[in-house]
JSON list of C-alpha atoms in Angstrom, two decimals:
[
{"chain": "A", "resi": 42, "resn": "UNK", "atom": "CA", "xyz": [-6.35, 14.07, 13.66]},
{"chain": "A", "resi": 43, "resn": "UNK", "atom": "CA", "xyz": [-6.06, 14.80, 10.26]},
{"chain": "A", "resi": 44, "resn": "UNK", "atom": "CA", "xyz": [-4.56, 11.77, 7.82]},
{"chain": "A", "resi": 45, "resn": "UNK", "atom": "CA", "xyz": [-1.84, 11.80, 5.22]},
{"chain": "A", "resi": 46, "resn": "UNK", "atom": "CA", "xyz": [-2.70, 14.87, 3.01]},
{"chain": "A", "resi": 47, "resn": "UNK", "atom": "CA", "xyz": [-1.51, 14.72, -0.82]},
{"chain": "A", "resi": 48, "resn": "UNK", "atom": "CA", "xyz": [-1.91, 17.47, -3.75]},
{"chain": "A", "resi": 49, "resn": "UNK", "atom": "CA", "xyz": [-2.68, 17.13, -6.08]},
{"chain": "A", "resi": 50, "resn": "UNK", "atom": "CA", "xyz": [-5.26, 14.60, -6.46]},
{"chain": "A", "resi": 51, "resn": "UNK", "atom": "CA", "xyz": [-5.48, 14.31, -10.17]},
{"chain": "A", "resi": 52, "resn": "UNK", "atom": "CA", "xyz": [-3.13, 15.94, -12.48]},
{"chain": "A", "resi": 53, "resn": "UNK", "atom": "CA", "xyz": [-3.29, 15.23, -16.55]},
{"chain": "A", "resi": 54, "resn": "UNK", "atom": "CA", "xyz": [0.02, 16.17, -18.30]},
{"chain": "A", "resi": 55, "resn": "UNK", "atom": "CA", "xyz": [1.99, 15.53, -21.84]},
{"chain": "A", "resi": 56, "resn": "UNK", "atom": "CA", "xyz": [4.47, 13.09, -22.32]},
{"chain": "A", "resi": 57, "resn": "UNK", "atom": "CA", "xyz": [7.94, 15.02, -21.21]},
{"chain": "A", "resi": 58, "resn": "UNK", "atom": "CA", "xyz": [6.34, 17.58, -19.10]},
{"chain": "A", "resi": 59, "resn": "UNK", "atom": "CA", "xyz": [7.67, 18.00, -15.72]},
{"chain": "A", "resi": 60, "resn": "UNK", "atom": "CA", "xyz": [5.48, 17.19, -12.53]},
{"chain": "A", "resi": 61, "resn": "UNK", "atom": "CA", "xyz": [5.22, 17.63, -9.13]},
{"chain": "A", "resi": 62, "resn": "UNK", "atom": "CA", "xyz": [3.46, 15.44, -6.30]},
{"chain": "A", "resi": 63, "resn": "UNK", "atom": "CA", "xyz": [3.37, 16.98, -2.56]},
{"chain": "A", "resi": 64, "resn": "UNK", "atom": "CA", "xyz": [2.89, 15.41, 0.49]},
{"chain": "A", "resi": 65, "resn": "UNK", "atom": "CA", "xyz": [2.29, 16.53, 4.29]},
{"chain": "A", "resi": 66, "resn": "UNK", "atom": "CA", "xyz": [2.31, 13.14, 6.88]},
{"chain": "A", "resi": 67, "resn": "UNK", "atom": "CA", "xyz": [0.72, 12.59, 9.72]},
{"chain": "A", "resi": 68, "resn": "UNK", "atom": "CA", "xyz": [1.85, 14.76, 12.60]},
{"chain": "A", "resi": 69, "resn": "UNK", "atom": "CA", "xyz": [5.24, 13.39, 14.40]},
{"chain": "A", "resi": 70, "resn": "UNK", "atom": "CA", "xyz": [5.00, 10.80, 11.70]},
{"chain": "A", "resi": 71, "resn": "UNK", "atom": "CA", "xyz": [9.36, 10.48, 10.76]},
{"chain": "A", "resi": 72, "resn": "UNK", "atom": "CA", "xyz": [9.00, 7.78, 8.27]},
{"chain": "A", "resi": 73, "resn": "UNK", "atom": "CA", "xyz": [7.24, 8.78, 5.08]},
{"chain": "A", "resi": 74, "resn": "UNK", "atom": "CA", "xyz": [7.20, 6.47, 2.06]},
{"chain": "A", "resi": 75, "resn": "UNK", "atom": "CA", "xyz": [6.31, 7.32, -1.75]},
{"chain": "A", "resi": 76, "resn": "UNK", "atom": "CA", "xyz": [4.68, 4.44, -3.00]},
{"chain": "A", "resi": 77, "resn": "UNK", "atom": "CA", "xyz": [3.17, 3.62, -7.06]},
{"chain": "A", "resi": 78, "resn": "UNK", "atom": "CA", "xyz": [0.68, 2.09, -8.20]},
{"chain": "A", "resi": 79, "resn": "UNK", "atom": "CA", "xyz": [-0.39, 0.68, -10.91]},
{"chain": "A", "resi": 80, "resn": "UNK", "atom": "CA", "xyz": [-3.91, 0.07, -12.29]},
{"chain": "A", "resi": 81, "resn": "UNK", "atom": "CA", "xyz": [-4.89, -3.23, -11.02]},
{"chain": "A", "resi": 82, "resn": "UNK", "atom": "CA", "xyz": [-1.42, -3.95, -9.26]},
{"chain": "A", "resi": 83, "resn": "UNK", "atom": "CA", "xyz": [-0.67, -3.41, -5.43]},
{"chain": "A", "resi": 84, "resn": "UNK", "atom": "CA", "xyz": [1.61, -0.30, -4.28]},
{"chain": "A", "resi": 85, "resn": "UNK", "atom": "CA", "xyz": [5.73, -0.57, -4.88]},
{"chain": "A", "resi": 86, "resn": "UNK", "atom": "CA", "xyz": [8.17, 0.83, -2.59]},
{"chain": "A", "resi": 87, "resn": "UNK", "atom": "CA", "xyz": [9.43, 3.87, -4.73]},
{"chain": "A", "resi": 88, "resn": "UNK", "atom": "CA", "xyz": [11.39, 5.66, -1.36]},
{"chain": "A", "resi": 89, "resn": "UNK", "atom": "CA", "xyz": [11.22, 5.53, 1.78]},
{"chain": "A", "resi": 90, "resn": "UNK", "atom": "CA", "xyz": [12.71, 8.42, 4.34]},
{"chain": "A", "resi": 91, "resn": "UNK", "atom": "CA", "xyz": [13.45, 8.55, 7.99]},
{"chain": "A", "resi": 92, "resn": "UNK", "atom": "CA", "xyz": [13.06, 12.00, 8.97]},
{"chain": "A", "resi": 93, "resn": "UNK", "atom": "CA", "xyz": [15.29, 13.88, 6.35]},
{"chain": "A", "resi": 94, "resn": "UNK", "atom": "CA", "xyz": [17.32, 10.62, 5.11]},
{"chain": "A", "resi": 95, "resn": "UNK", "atom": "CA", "xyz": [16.25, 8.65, 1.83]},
{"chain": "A", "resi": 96, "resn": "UNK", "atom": "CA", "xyz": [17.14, 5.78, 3.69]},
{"chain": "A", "resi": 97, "resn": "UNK", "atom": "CA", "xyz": [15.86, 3.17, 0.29]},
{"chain": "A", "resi": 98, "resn": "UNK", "atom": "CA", "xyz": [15.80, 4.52, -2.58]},
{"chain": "A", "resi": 99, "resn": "UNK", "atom": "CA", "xyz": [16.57, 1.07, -4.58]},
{"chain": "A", "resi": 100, "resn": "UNK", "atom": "CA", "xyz": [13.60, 1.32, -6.63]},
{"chain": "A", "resi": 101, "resn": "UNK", "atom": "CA", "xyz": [13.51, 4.94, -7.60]},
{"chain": "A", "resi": 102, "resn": "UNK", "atom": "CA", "xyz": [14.42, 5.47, -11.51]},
{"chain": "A", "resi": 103, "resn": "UNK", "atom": "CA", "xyz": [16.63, 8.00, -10.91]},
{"chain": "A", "resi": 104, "resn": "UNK", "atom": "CA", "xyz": [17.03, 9.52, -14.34]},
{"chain": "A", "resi": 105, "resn": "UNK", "atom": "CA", "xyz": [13.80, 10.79, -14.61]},
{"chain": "A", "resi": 106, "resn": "UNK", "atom": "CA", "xyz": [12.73, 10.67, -10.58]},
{"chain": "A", "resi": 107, "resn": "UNK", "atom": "CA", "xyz": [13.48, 12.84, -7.71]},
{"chain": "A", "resi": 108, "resn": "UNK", "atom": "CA", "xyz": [12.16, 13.19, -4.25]},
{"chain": "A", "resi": 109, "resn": "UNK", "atom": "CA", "xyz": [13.41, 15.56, -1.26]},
{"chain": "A", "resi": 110, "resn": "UNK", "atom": "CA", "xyz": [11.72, 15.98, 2.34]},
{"chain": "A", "resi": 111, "resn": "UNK", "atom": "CA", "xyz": [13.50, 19.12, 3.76]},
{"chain": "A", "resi": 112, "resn": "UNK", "atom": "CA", "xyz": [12.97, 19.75, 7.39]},
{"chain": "A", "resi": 113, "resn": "UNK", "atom": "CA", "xyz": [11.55, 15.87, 7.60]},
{"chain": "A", "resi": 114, "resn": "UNK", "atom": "CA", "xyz": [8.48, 16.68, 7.05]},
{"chain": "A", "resi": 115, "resn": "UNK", "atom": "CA", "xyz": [7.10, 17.15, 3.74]},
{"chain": "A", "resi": 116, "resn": "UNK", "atom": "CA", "xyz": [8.25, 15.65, 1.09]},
{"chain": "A", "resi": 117, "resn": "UNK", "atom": "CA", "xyz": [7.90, 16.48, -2.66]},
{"chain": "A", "resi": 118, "resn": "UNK", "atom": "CA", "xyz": [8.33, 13.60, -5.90]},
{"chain": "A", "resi": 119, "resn": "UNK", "atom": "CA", "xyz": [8.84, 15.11, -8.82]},
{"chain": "A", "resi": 120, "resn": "UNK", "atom": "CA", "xyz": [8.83, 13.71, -12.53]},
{"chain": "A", "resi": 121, "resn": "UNK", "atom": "CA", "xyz": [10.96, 15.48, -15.10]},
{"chain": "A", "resi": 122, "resn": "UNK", "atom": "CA", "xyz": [10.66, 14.22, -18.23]},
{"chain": "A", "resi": 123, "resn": "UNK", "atom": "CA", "xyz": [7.26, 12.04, -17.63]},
{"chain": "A", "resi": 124, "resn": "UNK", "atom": "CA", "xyz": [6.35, 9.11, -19.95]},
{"chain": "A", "resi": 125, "resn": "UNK", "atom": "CA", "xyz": [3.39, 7.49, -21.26]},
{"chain": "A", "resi": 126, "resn": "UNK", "atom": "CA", "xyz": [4.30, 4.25, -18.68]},
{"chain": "A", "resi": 127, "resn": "UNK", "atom": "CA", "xyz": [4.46, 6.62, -16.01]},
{"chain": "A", "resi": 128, "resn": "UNK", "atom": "CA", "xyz": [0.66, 7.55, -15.57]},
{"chain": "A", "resi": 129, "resn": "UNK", "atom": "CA", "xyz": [-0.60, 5.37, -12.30]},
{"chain": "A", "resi": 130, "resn": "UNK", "atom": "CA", "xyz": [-1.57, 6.50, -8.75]},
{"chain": "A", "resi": 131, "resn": "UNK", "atom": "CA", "xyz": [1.18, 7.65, -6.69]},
{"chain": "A", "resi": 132, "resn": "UNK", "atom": "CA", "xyz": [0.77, 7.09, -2.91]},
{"chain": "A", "resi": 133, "resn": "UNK", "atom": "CA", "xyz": [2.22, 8.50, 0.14]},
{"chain": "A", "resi": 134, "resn": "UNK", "atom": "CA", "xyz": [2.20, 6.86, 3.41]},
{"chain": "A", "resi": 135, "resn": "UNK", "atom": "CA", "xyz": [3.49, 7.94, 7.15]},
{"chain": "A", "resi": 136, "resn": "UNK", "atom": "CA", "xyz": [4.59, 5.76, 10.14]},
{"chain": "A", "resi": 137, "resn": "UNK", "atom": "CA", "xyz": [6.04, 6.36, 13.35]},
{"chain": "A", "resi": 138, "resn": "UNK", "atom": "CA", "xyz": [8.35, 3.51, 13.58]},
{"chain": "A", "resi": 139, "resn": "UNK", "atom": "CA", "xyz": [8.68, 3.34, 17.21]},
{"chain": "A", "resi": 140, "resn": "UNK", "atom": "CA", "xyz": [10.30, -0.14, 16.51]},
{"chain": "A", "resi": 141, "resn": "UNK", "atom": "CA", "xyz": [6.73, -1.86, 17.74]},
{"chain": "A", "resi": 142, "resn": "UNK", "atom": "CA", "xyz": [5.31, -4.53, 15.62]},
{"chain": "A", "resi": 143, "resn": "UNK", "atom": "CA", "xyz": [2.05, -2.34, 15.82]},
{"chain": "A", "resi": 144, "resn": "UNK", "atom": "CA", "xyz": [3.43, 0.65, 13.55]},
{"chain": "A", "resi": 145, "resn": "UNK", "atom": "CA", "xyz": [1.32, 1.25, 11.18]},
{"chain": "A", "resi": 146, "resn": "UNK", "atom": "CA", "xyz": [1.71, 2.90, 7.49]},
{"chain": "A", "resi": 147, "resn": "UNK", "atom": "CA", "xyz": [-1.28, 5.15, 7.11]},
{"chain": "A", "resi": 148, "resn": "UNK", "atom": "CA", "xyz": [-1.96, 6.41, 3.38]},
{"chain": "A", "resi": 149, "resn": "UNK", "atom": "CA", "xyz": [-2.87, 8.90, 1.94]},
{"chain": "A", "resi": 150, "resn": "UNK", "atom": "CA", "xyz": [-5.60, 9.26, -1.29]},
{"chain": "A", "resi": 151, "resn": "UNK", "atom": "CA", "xyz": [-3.04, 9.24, -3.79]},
{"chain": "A", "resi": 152, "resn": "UNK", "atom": "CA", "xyz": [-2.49, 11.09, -6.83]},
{"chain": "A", "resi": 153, "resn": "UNK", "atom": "CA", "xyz": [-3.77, 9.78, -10.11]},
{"chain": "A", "resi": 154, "resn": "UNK", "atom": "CA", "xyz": [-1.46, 11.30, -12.93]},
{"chain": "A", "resi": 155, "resn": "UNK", "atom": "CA", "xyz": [-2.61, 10.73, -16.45]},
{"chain": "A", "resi": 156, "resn": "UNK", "atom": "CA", "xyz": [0.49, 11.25, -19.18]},
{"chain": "A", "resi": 157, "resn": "UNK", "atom": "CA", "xyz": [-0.70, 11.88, -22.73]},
{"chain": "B", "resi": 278, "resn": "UNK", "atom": "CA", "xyz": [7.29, -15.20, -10.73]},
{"chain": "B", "resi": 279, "resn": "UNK", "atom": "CA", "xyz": [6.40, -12.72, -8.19]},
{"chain": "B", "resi": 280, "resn": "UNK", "atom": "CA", "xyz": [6.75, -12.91, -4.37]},
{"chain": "B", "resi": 281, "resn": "UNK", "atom": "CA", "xyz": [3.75, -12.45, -3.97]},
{"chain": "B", "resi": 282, "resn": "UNK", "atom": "CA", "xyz": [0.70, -14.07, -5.37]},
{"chain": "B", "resi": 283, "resn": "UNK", "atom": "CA", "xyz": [-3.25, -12.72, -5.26]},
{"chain": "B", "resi": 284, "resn": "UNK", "atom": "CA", "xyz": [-5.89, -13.81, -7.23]},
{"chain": "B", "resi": 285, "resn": "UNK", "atom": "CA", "xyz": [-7.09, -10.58, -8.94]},
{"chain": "B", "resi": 286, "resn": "UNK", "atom": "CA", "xyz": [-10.70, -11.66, -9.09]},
{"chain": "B", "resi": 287, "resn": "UNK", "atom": "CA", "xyz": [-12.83, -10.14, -9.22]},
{"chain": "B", "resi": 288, "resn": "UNK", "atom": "CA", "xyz": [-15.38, -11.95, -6.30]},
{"chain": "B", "resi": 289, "resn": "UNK", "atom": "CA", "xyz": [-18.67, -11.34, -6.19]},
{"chain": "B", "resi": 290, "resn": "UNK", "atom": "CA", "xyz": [-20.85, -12.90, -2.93]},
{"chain": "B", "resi": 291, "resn": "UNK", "atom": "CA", "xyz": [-24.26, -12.32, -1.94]},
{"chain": "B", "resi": 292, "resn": "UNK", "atom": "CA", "xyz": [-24.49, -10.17, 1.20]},
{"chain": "B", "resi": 293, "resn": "UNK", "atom": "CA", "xyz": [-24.06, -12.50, 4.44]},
{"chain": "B", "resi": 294, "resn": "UNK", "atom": "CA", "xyz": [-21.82, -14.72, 2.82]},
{"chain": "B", "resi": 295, "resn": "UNK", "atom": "CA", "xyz": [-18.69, -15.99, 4.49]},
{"chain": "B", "resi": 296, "resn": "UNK", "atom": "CA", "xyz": [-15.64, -14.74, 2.33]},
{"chain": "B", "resi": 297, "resn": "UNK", "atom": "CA", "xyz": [-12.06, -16.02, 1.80]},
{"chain": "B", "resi": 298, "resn": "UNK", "atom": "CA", "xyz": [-9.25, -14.31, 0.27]},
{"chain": "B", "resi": 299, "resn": "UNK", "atom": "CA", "xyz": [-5.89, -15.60, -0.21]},
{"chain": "B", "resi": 300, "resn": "UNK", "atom": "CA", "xyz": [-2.46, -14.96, -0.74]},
{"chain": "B", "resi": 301, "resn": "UNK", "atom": "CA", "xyz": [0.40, -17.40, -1.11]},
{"chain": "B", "resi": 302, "resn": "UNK", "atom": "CA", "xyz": [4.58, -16.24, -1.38]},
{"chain": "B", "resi": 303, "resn": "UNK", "atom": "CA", "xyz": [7.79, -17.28, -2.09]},
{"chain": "B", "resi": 304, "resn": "UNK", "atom": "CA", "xyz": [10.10, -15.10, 0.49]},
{"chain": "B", "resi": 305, "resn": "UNK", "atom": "CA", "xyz": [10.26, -17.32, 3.84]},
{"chain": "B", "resi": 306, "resn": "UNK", "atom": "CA", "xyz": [11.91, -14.01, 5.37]},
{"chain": "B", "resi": 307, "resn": "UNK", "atom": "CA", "xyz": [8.40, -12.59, 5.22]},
{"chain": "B", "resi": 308, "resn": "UNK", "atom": "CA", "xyz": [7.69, -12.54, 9.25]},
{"chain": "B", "resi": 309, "resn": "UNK", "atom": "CA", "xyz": [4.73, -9.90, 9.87]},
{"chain": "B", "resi": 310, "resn": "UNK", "atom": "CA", "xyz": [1.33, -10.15, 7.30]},
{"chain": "B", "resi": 311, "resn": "UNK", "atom": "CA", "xyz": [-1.68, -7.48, 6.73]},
{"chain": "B", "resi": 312, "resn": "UNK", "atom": "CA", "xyz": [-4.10, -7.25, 5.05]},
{"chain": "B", "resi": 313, "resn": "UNK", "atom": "CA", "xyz": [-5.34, -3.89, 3.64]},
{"chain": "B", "resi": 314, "resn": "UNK", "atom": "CA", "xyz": [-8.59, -2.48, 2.30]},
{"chain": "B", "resi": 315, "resn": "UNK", "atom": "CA", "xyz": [-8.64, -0.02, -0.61]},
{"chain": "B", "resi": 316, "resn": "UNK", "atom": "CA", "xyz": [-12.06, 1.54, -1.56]},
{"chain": "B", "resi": 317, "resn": "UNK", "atom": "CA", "xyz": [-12.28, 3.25, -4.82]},
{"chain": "B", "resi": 318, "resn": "UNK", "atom": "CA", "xyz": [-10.07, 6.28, -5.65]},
{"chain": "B", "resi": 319, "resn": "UNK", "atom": "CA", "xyz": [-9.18, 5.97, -1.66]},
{"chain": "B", "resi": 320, "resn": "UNK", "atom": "CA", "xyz": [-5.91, 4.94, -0.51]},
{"chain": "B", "resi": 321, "resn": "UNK", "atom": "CA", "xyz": [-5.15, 1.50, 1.57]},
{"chain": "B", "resi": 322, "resn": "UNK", "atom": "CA", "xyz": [-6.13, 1.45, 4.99]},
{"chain": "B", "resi": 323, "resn": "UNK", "atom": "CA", "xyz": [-4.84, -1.75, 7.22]},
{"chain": "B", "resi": 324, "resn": "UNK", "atom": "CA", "xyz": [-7.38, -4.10, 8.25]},
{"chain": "B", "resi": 325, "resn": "UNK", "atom": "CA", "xyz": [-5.09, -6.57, 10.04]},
{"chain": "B", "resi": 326, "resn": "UNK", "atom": "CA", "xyz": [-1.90, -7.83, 10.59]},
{"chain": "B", "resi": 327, "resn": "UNK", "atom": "CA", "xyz": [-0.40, -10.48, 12.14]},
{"chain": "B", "resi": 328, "resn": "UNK", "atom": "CA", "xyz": [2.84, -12.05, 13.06]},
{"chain": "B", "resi": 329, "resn": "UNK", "atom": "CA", "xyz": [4.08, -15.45, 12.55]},
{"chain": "B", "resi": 330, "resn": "UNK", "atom": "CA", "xyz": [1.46, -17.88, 11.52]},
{"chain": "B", "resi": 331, "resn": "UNK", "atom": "CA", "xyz": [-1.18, -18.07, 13.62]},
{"chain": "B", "resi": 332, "resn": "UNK", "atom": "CA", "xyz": [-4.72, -16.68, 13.65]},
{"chain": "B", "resi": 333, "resn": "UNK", "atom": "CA", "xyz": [-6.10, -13.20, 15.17]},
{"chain": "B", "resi": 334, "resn": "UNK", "atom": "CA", "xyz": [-9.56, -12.30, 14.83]},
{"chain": "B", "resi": 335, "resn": "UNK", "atom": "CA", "xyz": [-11.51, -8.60, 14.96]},
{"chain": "B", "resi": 336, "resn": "UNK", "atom": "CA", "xyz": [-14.99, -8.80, 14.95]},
{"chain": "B", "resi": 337, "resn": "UNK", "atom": "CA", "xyz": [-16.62, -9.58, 11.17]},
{"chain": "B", "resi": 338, "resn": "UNK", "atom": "CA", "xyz": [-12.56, -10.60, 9.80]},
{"chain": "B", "resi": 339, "resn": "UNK", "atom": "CA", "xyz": [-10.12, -13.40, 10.95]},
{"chain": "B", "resi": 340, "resn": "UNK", "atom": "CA", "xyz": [-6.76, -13.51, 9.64]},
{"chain": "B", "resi": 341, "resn": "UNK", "atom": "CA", "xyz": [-4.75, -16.89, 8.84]},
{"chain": "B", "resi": 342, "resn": "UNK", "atom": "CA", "xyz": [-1.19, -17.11, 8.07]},
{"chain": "B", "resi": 343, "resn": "UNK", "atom": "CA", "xyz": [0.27, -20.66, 7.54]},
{"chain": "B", "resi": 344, "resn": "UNK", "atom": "CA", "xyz": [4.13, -20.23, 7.28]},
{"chain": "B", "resi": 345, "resn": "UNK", "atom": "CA", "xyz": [4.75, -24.09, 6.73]},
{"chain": "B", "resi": 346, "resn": "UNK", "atom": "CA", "xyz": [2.63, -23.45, 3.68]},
{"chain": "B", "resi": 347, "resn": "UNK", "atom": "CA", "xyz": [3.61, -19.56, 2.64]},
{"chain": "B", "resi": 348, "resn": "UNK", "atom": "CA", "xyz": [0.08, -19.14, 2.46]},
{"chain": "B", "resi": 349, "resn": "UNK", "atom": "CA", "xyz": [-2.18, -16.60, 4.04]},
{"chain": "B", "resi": 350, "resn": "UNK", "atom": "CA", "xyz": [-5.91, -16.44, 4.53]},
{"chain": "B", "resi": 351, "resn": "UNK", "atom": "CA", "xyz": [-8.52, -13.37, 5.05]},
{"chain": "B", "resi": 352, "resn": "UNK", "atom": "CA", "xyz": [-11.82, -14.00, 5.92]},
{"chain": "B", "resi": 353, "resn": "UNK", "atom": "CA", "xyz": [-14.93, -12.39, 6.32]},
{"chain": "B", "resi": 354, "resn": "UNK", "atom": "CA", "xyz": [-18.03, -13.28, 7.94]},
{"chain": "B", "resi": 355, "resn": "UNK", "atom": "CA", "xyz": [-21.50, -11.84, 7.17]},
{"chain": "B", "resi": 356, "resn": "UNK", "atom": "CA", "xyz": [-20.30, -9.68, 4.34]},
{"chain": "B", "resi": 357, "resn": "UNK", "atom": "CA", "xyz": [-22.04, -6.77, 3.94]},
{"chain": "B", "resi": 358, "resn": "UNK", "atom": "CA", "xyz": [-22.31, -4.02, 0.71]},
{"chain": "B", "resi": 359, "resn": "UNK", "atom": "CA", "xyz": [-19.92, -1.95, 2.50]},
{"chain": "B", "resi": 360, "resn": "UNK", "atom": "CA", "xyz": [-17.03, -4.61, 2.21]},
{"chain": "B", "resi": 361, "resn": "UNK", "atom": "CA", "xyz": [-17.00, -4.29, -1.26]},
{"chain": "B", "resi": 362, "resn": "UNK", "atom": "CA", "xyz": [-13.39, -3.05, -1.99]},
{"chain": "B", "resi": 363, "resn": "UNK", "atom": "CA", "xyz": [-10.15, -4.44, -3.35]},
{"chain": "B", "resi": 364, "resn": "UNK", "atom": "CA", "xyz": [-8.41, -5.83, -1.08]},
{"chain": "B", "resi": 365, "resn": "UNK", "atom": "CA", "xyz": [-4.57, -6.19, -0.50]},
{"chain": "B", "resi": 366, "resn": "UNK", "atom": "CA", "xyz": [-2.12, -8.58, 1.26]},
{"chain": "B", "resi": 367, "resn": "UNK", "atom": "CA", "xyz": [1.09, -6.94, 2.52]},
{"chain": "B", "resi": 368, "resn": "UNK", "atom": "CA", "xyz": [4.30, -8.84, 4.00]},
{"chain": "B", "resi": 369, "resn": "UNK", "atom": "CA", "xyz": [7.50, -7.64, 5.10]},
{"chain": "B", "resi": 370, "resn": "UNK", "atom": "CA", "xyz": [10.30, -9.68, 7.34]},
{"chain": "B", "resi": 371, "resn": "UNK", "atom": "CA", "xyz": [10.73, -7.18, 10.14]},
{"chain": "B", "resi": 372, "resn": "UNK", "atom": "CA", "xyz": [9.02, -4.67, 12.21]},
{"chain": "B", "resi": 373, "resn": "UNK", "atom": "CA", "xyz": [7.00, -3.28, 9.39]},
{"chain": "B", "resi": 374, "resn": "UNK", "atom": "CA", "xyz": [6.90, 0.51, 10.89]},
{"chain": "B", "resi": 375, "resn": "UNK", "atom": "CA", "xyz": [10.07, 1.18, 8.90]},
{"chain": "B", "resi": 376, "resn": "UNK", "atom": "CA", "xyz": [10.58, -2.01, 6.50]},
{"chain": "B", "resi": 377, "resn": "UNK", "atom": "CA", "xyz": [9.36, -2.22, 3.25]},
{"chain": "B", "resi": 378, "resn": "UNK", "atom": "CA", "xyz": [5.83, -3.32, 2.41]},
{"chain": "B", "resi": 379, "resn": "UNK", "atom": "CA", "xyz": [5.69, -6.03, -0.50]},
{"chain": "B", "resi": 380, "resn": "UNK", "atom": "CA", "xyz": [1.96, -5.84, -1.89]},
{"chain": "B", "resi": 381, "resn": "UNK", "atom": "CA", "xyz": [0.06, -8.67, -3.87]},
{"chain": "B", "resi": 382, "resn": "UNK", "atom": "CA", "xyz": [-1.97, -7.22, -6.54]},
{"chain": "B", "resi": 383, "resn": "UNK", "atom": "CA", "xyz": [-5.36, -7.10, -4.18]},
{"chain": "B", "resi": 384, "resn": "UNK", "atom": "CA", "xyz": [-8.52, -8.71, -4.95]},
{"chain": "B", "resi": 385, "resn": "UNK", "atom": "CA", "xyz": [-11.52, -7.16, -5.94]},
{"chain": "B", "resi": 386, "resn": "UNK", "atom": "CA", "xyz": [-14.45, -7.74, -3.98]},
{"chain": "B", "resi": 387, "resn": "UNK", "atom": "CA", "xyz": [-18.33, -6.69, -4.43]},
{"chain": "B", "resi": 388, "resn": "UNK", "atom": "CA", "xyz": [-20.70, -8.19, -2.28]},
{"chain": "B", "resi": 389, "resn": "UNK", "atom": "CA", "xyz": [-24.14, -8.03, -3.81]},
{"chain": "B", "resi": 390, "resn": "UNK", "atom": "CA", "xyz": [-27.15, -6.68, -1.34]}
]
């Protein structure tokens, strides 16, 4: 079974360039969670969706951030304008909340964004 | 102050040491515990959890969790190169399928052959 799939891995980009980060979950997977983080710091809840619903979104920083997961599957975070602070590793995770204490999140590799 | 303390290290052992990594927090909501490993460039895979305090053990790793004392415990017996990693401690205070995940800042880990 193939894991949490993310694109791209690395991407390098100027300060107020837009950016995109894509991300396919595990299969029947209908939580999916954007995660950052930062060099030397553990991952922070950015979003979290169940199926199509951003269901927390408390800690997105909504003037420059924006997710969407049409069809409740893949979801897309996007960046418009980036800044310098906003180069870290952005992760995306799937669960399949079934409401048992054994879900698990799985991640995925991350993408490592660089802002110049 | 954070809810959630880790030592950042970094640890270094000799291979077949016993190993202990530790976490303490400040949230007494926090009800279910992991721990995850993150290799390089990789992202976090979970290693263990457990709920309550208690101990649960799987194979080389043991997990601790004192809730009296907020304070969790990871340990691994005869460490081997391939442990080296950073490794994180994750709590939430329900059913963590669908709560949020609140991370220490992981320790990093190299155990020398």
């Amino acid at each position: 079974e193939a894991g949490v799939v993310q694109s791209p891995r690395y991407k390098i980009i100027e300060k107020k360039q837009p950016v995109a980060f894509w991300c396919n979950p595990i299969s029947g997977h209908n939580t999916l969670y954007w995660y950052l983080q930062n060099l030397g710091q553990g991952p922070e809840l950015l979003i979290r969706y169940e199926n199509e619903e951003a269901v927390d979104d408390s800690q997105l920083p909504k003037d420059r951030f924006s997710a969407e997961r049409l069809k409740g599957v893949d979801s897309t975070l996007k960046i418009q304008p980036a800044e310098l602070g906003d180069s870290a590793v952005y992760l995306c995770a799937s669960s399949q909340a079934l409401g048992g204490a054994s879900d698990t999140q799985y991640f995925g590799p991350g993408t490592r964004l660089t802002v110049l | 102050q954070k809810e959630v303390e880790q030592d950042p290290g970094p640890l270094s052992v000799p291979e077949g040491a016993i190993v202990s990594l530790n976490c303490t927090y400040s949230n007494s909501a926090f009800q279910y515990f992991m721990w995850y490993r993150q290799y390089s460039r990789k992202g976090p895979e979970l290693l263990m959890y457990t709920y309550s305090s208690g101990n649960k053990e799987d194979g080389r790793f043991t997990a601790q969790v004192d809730k009296s004392s907020k304070y969790i415990s990871l340990f691994i017996r005869d460490s081997q190169p391939s442990d080296s990693a950073t490794y994180l401690c994750a709590m939430s205070r329900a059913n963590f399928g669908n709560e949020k995940l609140t991370f220490g800042t992981g320790t990093r880990l190299t155990i020398i052959p």
